[in-house]
Coordinates of C-alpha atoms in Angstrom, one line a residue:
M55 CA 2.3 10.5 -1.6
D56 CA -0.5 13.0 -3.6
C57 CA -3.1 11.2 -5.2
I58 CA -7.1 12.0 -6.7
D59 CA -9.0 12.1 -3.9
G60 CA -7.2 10.2 -1.8
V61 CA -7.5 6.8 -2.9
C62 CA -3.4 6.6 -2.7
A63 CA -3.8 7.1 0.2
A64 CA -6.3 4.3 0.6
A65 CA -4.2 2.4 -1.4
V66 CA -1.0 2.2 1.3
E67 CA -3.9 1.2 3.6
S68 CA -5.4 -1.7 1.6
L69 CA -2.0 -3.0 1.1
K70 CA -0.6 -2.4 4.8
R71 CA -3.6 -5.3 4.8
C72 CA -2.1 -7.7 2.7
C73 CA 1.2 -7.5 4.8
S74 CA 2.6 -10.9 6.7
Q75 CA 5.3 -12.1 8.4
W76 CA 5.8 -14.4 4.9
G77 CA 5.3 -11.6 2.7
L78 CA 2.8 -9.8 0.3
K79 CA -0.3 -11.5 0.6
A80 CA -2.3 -11.2 -2.7
S81 CA -5.0 -10.5 -0.5
G82 CA -5.9 -8.7 2.3
G83 CA -9.3 -9.4 3.5
Q84 CA -11.4 -12.2 5.4
F85 CA -12.1 -13.6 2.0
G86 CA -9.5 -13.8 -0.7
H87 CA -6.2 -15.5 -1.7
H88 CA -4.1 -15.3 0.8
Q89 CA -1.0 -17.5 -0.6
I90 CA 2.0 -15.4 -1.2
W91 CA 2.1 -15.2 -5.3
A92 CA 5.2 -14.5 -7.2
R93 CA 3.0 -12.5 -9.9
D94 CA 0.6 -10.6 -7.1
S95 CA 3.5 -9.4 -5.0
M96 CA 5.9 -8.4 -7.8
I97 CA 3.6 -6.8 -9.8
A98 CA 2.2 -4.7 -6.1
S99 CA 6.1 -3.9 -6.2
L100 CA 5.9 -2.0 -8.7
G101 CA 4.7 0.8 -7.2
A102 CA 4.2 -0.1 -2.9
R103 CA 8.3 0.5 -3.3
F104 CA 7.4 3.8 -3.6
V105 CA 5.4 3.5 0.2
P106 CA 7.8 5.0 2.5
D107 CA 6.1 2.4 5.4
D108 CA 9.0 -0.1 7.1
R109 CA 5.7 -2.8 6.9
I110 CA 5.2 -2.9 3.4
Q111 CA 8.7 -2.8 2.1
N112 CA 9.4 -5.6 4.7
A113 CA 7.0 -7.5 3.7
L114 CA 8.1 -7.2 -0.3
R115 CA 11.4 -8.4 0.6
A116 CA 10.1 -11.0 2.3
S117 CA 8.1 -12.4 -0.6
L118 CA 11.1 -12.0 -2.5
A119 CA 12.6 -14.2 -0.2
L120 CA 10.3 -16.7 0.4
L121 CA 9.8 -17.6 -3.6
K122 CA 13.8 -17.8 -3.6
D123 CA 13.6 -20.2 -0.6
H124 CA 11.2 -22.8 -2.2
R125 CA 12.6 -22.3 -6.1
A126 CA 12.6 -25.7 -7.5
G127 CA 16.0 -25.2 -9.1
G128 CA 15.4 -22.8 -11.3
A129 CA 11.5 -22.4 -11.2
I130 CA 10.5 -20.0 -9.1
P131 CA 6.9 -21.3 -7.1
N132 CA 3.7 -19.7 -8.3
N133 CA 2.4 -19.0 -4.5
V134 CA 3.4 -20.9 -1.6
E135 CA 1.0 -21.1 1.3
C136 CA 1.7 -19.3 4.5
A137 CA 0.2 -21.3 6.9
A138 CA 1.9 -24.6 5.9
L139 CA 4.7 -23.3 3.8
R140 CA 3.8 -25.4 1.0
P141 CA 5.1 -24.4 -3.2
N142 CA 2.8 -24.3 -5.2
F143 CA 4.0 -24.5 -9.3
R144 CA 0.6 -25.3 -11.0
A145 CA 0.9 -22.1 -13.2
Y146 CA 4.4 -21.8 -13.3
A147 CA 5.0 -19.6 -16.5
D148 CA 5.4 -16.1 -15.9
G149 CA 6.3 -16.1 -11.9
G150 CA 10.2 -16.8 -12.2
L151 CA 10.2 -13.8 -14.6
W152 CA 8.4 -11.5 -11.9
W153 CA 10.4 -12.3 -9.7
I154 CA 13.5 -11.3 -11.1
I155 CA 12.5 -8.2 -12.2
G156 CA 10.8 -7.6 -8.0
S157 CA 14.7 -8.5 -7.3
T158 CA 16.4 -6.6 -10.0
L159 CA 14.0 -3.4 -7.4
L160 CA 14.0 -4.3 -4.6
A161 CA 17.3 -6.6 -3.8
P162 CA 19.5 -8.1 -6.6
D163 CA 20.7 -11.2 -6.1
P164 CA 22.7 -12.2 -9.1
V165 CA 23.0 -15.8 -8.3
V166 CA 19.7 -16.8 -8.7
V167 CA 18.5 -14.8 -11.7
R168 CA 21.3 -16.4 -13.2
E169 CA 19.7 -20.0 -12.2
V170 CA 16.0 -18.7 -13.1
L171 CA 17.1 -17.2 -16.9
R172 CA 19.1 -20.7 -17.0
W173 CA 15.6 -22.8 -16.1
Y174 CA 13.7 -20.2 -19.0
E175 CA 16.3 -21.5 -21.8
H176 CA 15.0 -25.3 -21.1
Q177 CA 11.4 -23.6 -21.8
D178 CA 12.1 -22.7 -25.7
V179 CA 11.4 -25.9 -26.0
D180 CA 12.2 -25.6 -30.2
Q181 CA 15.0 -23.4 -30.4
S182 CA 12.7 -20.5 -31.6
G183 CA 14.2 -17.9 -29.0
L184 CA 10.7 -18.1 -27.7
L185 CA 9.3 -19.9 -24.4
S186 CA 6.7 -22.1 -24.7
M187 CA 4.3 -23.2 -22.0
Q188 CA 1.3 -25.4 -20.5
E189 CA -2.8 -24.3 -20.8
S190 CA -3.8 -21.7 -18.2
S191 CA -0.3 -22.0 -16.6
D192 CA 0.5 -18.0 -16.8
W193 CA -1.0 -15.8 -15.3
Q194 CA -4.9 -15.9 -16.9
D195 CA -4.7 -19.3 -14.8
L196 CA -8.3 -20.3 -15.9
F197 CA -8.1 -19.9 -19.6
C198 CA -6.8 -21.5 -22.7
T199 CA -3.7 -19.3 -23.2
R200 CA -1.3 -21.9 -24.3
G201 CA 1.9 -22.6 -26.8
K202 CA 3.8 -19.7 -27.4
G203 CA 2.1 -16.8 -25.7
L204 CA 2.4 -13.1 -26.2
Y205 CA 2.3 -12.3 -22.7
L206 CA 5.3 -14.0 -21.2
N207 CA 7.4 -13.4 -24.1
C208 CA 6.9 -9.7 -23.3
L209 CA 7.5 -10.6 -20.3
Y210 CA 10.7 -12.5 -21.0
V211 CA 12.2 -9.9 -22.8
L212 CA 11.4 -7.2 -19.5
A213 CA 13.6 -9.6 -17.4
L214 CA 16.1 -10.1 -19.5
R215 CA 16.8 -6.3 -19.5
C216 CA 16.6 -6.0 -16.0
A217 CA 19.5 -9.1 -16.0
A218 CA 21.5 -7.0 -17.9
E219 CA 22.5 -4.8 -15.3
L220 CA 23.1 -6.8 -13.0
F221 CA 26.4 -8.5 -14.8
G222 CA 29.0 -7.5 -16.2
R223 CA 29.8 -6.3 -20.0
E224 CA 29.8 -9.7 -21.3
E225 CA 27.4 -11.6 -19.7
G226 CA 25.3 -8.6 -19.9
D227 CA 25.3 -7.9 -23.4
E228 CA 24.1 -11.9 -23.9
F229 CA 21.2 -11.1 -21.6
R230 CA 20.3 -7.9 -23.8
R231 CA 21.0 -10.1 -27.4
R232 CA 18.7 -12.5 -26.3
A233 CA 15.8 -9.8 -24.9
A234 CA 16.5 -8.2 -28.7
L235 CA 15.9 -11.9 -30.5
V236 CA 12.8 -12.3 -28.2
A237 CA 11.6 -9.2 -29.3
D238 CA 12.2 -9.8 -32.6
R239 CA 10.4 -12.9 -32.9
V240 CA 7.5 -11.5 -31.1
N241 CA 7.3 -9.5 -33.9
A242 CA 7.6 -11.6 -36.9
Y243 CA 5.3 -14.0 -35.3
F244 CA 2.5 -12.5 -33.0
W245 CA 1.7 -9.1 -35.1
Y246 CA -1.3 -9.6 -37.1
A247 CA -1.0 -7.0 -39.7
G248 CA -4.9 -7.2 -40.8
D249 CA -4.3 -8.9 -44.5
R250 CA -5.8 -12.0 -43.6
N251 CA -2.4 -13.4 -43.7
M252 CA -2.6 -16.6 -41.3
L253 CA 0.6 -18.3 -42.9
R254 CA 3.2 -16.8 -41.2
H255 CA 1.5 -17.2 -38.0
I256 CA 2.0 -21.0 -37.5
S257 CA 5.2 -21.4 -40.3
H258 CA 6.6 -22.0 -36.9
T259 CA 5.3 -25.2 -35.9
F260 CA 6.6 -26.4 -39.8
S261 CA 9.0 -29.7 -39.0
T262 CA 10.1 -30.1 -42.9
D263 CA 11.1 -26.5 -45.5
G264 CA 9.5 -25.9 -48.2
L265 CA 7.6 -23.7 -50.6
P266 CA 5.4 -21.3 -48.1
Q267 CA 2.1 -23.0 -49.3
Q268 CA 3.4 -26.8 -49.9
D269 CA 6.3 -28.8 -47.9
S270 CA 9.4 -30.6 -49.3
L271 CA 6.9 -32.9 -50.4
G272 CA 5.0 -31.2 -52.3
R273 CA 1.8 -31.7 -50.1
P274 CA -0.4 -28.3 -49.3
R275 CA 0.4 -26.6 -45.7
W276 CA -3.1 -26.4 -44.1
V277 CA -3.3 -22.5 -43.1
P278 CA -6.1 -21.3 -40.7
E279 CA -8.7 -19.2 -41.4
K280 CA -8.7 -15.5 -39.3
R281 CA -12.6 -15.4 -38.2
Y282 CA -12.6 -12.5 -35.5
L283 CA -10.9 -8.8 -36.0
I284 CA -9.8 -9.5 -39.6
N285 CA -9.3 -6.1 -40.8
E286 CA -7.7 -4.8 -37.5
R287 CA -3.9 -5.1 -36.1
Y288 CA -2.5 -6.5 -33.0
Y289 CA -0.2 -8.7 -31.8
L290 CA -2.0 -12.0 -31.3
P291 CA -2.1 -13.6 -27.9
Y292 CA -0.8 -16.6 -28.1
L293 CA 0.6 -19.3 -30.5
G294 CA -0.2 -22.6 -30.6
F295 CA 0.5 -25.9 -33.2
R296 CA -1.1 -24.8 -36.4
S297 CA -3.6 -22.8 -34.4
V298 CA -3.2 -19.5 -32.9
G299 CA -5.5 -17.2 -30.9
E300 CA -7.8 -14.7 -32.6
W301 CA -8.7 -12.2 -29.4
F302 CA -6.7 -8.7 -28.4
D303 CA -5.1 -9.9 -25.5
S304 CA -4.6 -6.4 -23.6
F305 CA -1.9 -7.0 -20.7
G306 CA 0.0 -8.7 -23.6
N307 CA -0.4 -5.6 -25.8
L308 CA 0.7 -3.5 -22.7
L309 CA 3.5 -5.1 -22.1
A310 CA 5.1 -5.3 -25.8
I311 CA 4.2 -1.5 -25.3
L312 CA 6.2 -1.0 -21.9
S313 CA 8.9 -3.9 -23.1
G314 CA 10.0 -2.0 -26.5
V315 CA 8.8 -4.7 -28.4
A316 CA 6.5 -2.3 -30.1
D317 CA 8.1 0.5 -32.0
K318 CA 6.0 3.6 -32.5
Q319 CA 3.6 2.4 -34.9
R320 CA 2.6 -0.1 -33.4
T321 CA 2.1 1.5 -30.1
A322 CA -0.2 4.1 -31.2
I323 CA -2.5 1.4 -33.9
I324 CA -2.6 -0.7 -30.1
L325 CA -3.8 2.8 -27.7
D326 CA -6.4 3.4 -30.8
F327 CA -7.7 -0.2 -30.8
I328 CA -8.0 0.0 -27.3
S329 CA -9.8 3.2 -27.4
S330 CA -12.0 2.4 -30.8
H331 CA -13.2 -1.3 -28.9
S332 CA -14.1 1.1 -25.9
L333 CA -11.5 -1.4 -23.3
D334 CA -10.7 1.5 -21.3
I335 CA -14.3 2.5 -20.1
W336 CA -13.2 1.7 -16.8
P337 CA -10.8 0.6 -17.5
L338 CA -9.3 -2.0 -18.1
R339 CA -11.0 -5.0 -19.6
S340 CA -8.6 -8.3 -20.1
L341 CA -9.9 -9.2 -24.0
T342 CA -12.2 -8.2 -26.6
P343 CA -14.1 -10.0 -28.2
V344 CA -15.0 -12.5 -25.1
V345 CA -14.6 -16.5 -25.8
L346 CA -18.3 -17.6 -26.5
P347 CA -19.8 -21.6 -26.1
G348 CA -19.0 -23.2 -29.3
D349 CA -15.8 -21.3 -29.9
P350 CA -12.5 -23.6 -30.3
D351 CA -10.7 -21.5 -27.2
W352 CA -14.2 -22.7 -25.4
R353 CA -13.8 -25.0 -22.1
D354 CA -16.5 -25.8 -20.4
Y355 CA -15.5 -24.7 -17.0
Y356 CA -15.5 -21.7 -18.5
N357 CA -19.4 -21.3 -16.9
T358 CA -17.9 -21.9 -13.8
L359 CA -16.2 -18.5 -13.5
N360 CA -14.8 -17.4 -17.3
S361 CA -18.4 -16.9 -18.6
P362 CA -18.3 -13.5 -21.1
Y363 CA -17.4 -10.7 -19.4
H364 CA -16.1 -12.5 -16.6
Y365 CA -12.9 -12.5 -14.7
H366 CA -10.1 -13.5 -17.4
N367 CA -12.8 -14.1 -20.4
G368 CA -13.4 -9.6 -20.8
G369 CA -13.6 -9.1 -16.8
V370 CA -12.3 -5.4 -15.9
W371 CA -9.0 -5.7 -14.2
P372 CA -8.1 -2.6 -11.7
F373 CA -4.1 -3.5 -12.0
L374 CA -4.3 -4.1 -15.7
G375 CA -5.4 -0.1 -15.9
G376 CA -2.3 0.7 -14.4
F377 CA -0.4 -0.6 -17.5
Y378 CA -2.7 1.1 -18.9
V379 CA -2.4 3.7 -17.7
A380 CA 2.1 3.6 -18.1
A381 CA 1.6 3.0 -21.6
L382 CA 0.1 6.1 -22.3
V383 CA 2.6 7.8 -20.8
K384 CA 5.2 6.3 -21.9
A385 CA 3.5 7.1 -25.6
G386 CA 3.6 10.4 -24.2
Q387 CA -0.2 11.0 -24.3
S388 CA 0.2 12.5 -21.2
V389 CA -3.7 14.2 -20.7
A390 CA -4.9 10.5 -21.9
A391 CA -2.5 9.2 -19.2
T392 CA -4.1 11.3 -16.4
I393 CA -8.1 10.9 -17.7
A394 CA -7.0 7.3 -17.5
L395 CA -6.0 7.8 -14.0
R396 CA -8.9 9.3 -12.7
T397 CA -11.2 6.8 -14.6
L398 CA -9.1 4.1 -12.2
A399 CA -9.3 6.0 -9.7
Q400 CA -13.0 6.3 -9.5
L401 CA -13.1 2.3 -10.0
N402 CA -11.0 1.5 -7.0
R403 CA -12.5 3.7 -4.5
H404 CA -16.1 2.0 -6.0
G405 CA -14.3 -1.2 -5.9
Q406 CA -11.7 -0.8 -2.7
F407 CA -8.9 -2.1 -4.7
N408 CA -11.0 -5.8 -6.0
E409 CA -9.9 -8.0 -7.9
W410 CA -11.9 -7.8 -10.9
H411 CA -15.5 -6.4 -11.7
H412 CA -17.9 -7.2 -14.5
G413 CA -17.3 -6.1 -18.0
E414 CA -20.1 -4.7 -19.1
T415 CA -21.9 -3.4 -15.9
G416 CA -18.5 -2.4 -14.2
Q417 CA -19.4 -3.7 -11.2
P418 CA -17.3 -5.2 -8.5
M419 CA -17.1 -8.8 -8.5
G420 CA -13.8 -10.4 -7.0
V421 CA -12.6 -10.2 -3.7
Q422 CA -11.7 -6.3 -2.0
N423 CA -8.3 -5.6 -1.3
Q424 CA -6.7 -6.9 -3.6
A425 CA -2.8 -6.0 -3.7
W426 CA -2.1 -5.7 -7.2
S427 CA -4.9 -3.8 -7.4
A428 CA -3.6 -1.2 -5.1
G429 CA 0.1 -1.4 -5.7
M430 CA -0.6 -0.9 -9.6
H431 CA -2.9 2.2 -8.3
L432 CA 0.5 4.0 -7.1
F433 CA 2.4 2.8 -9.6
A434 CA 0.4 4.3 -12.6
S435 CA -0.2 7.5 -10.1
E436 CA 3.8 7.8 -10.0
C437 CA 4.3 7.7 -13.7
V438 CA 1.7 10.5 -15.0
K439 CA 3.4 12.6 -11.5
L440 CA 6.8 11.8 -13.4
G441 CA 5.2 12.0 -16.7
R442 CA 7.5 8.7 -17.3
V443 CA 7.3 5.4 -16.5
A444 CA 8.8 5.2 -13.3
L445 CA 11.0 2.4 -13.9
P446 CA 14.5 2.0 -14.7
Q447 CA 15.9 2.5 -18.0
T448 CA 15.8 -0.8 -18.5
W449 CA 12.3 -0.6 -19.3
P450 CA 13.1 1.5 -22.9
D451 CA 11.5 4.7 -23.2

């Protein structure tokens, strides 16, 4: 596989270090995450599946099998600890959706896909069409995202579209219908139009009908005030009960592009936002602005790992850089995608496929040989080489 200055070859070696008899571990070094994580292994598989190496391919399929075998009903575990083969379901929200996407690419299993999607139907707790989640239960598993998450629901659209390809016309059309409904709800509730109007972002929490500004008893409705990014346009990161997240969530907005939730105009707005706020210097910072002490979304435990520009709170994540390159390719910005890929190559060469880097200095802060950092570098390279997103047409061009 051709790549900038041999970085792809280094990515393959990094992935090999993550291989085990149980599957693709999240980290390949002495220190790190040695479990089989659903999101890490399946995200890594987006690029790793192109590597003609039996050890890597066997590890990818072993990951799918291990996660499937340790599911609870339709719930895919967040990770499985290798030595004791003990499943962990704490950050439960997105693992099953990534498992669906990975399985359709590597080893389709319609029976289990149907079971997993049935479990996700029950996470639509208010019958809005959107999934809800507990706080800190998606990929930002030490952060305050809660309620209806942008990232989670855009991922749901992708999983439903992937699942639709596994079934006959009637059942497949039903999954496509659900995907279209979720996409419509995301655009209706999550897109902030730069107009200070927060009412539409919390209206889904009203339990009684009435006029927009008052309920059925004539009482005025409380509406939050927009405090950050007031004049910007973007998808909000989460919708809680009478509250919203206000930062720009990079992963969620990129998945809105890649899933087709965002149309061409919104895609251009999102990519302009990323560039104008310098989120792509390395790339890619996880969010802006960072959450500070005293903010409603600050938590006391952030001082341990999530201080400003660290980890989920504005840290640079190389795997997100891979999704950024793919989004640029999808938007037809081939020159920008090539530049972003070269910047990502420099970051990964410097950090040796580190988990994350400091959001201001770019200093490697996590552990080296992270599977999804290596796998997504390969995926980004494949997208640039092909001139399209290197996935089936269920990820719409």
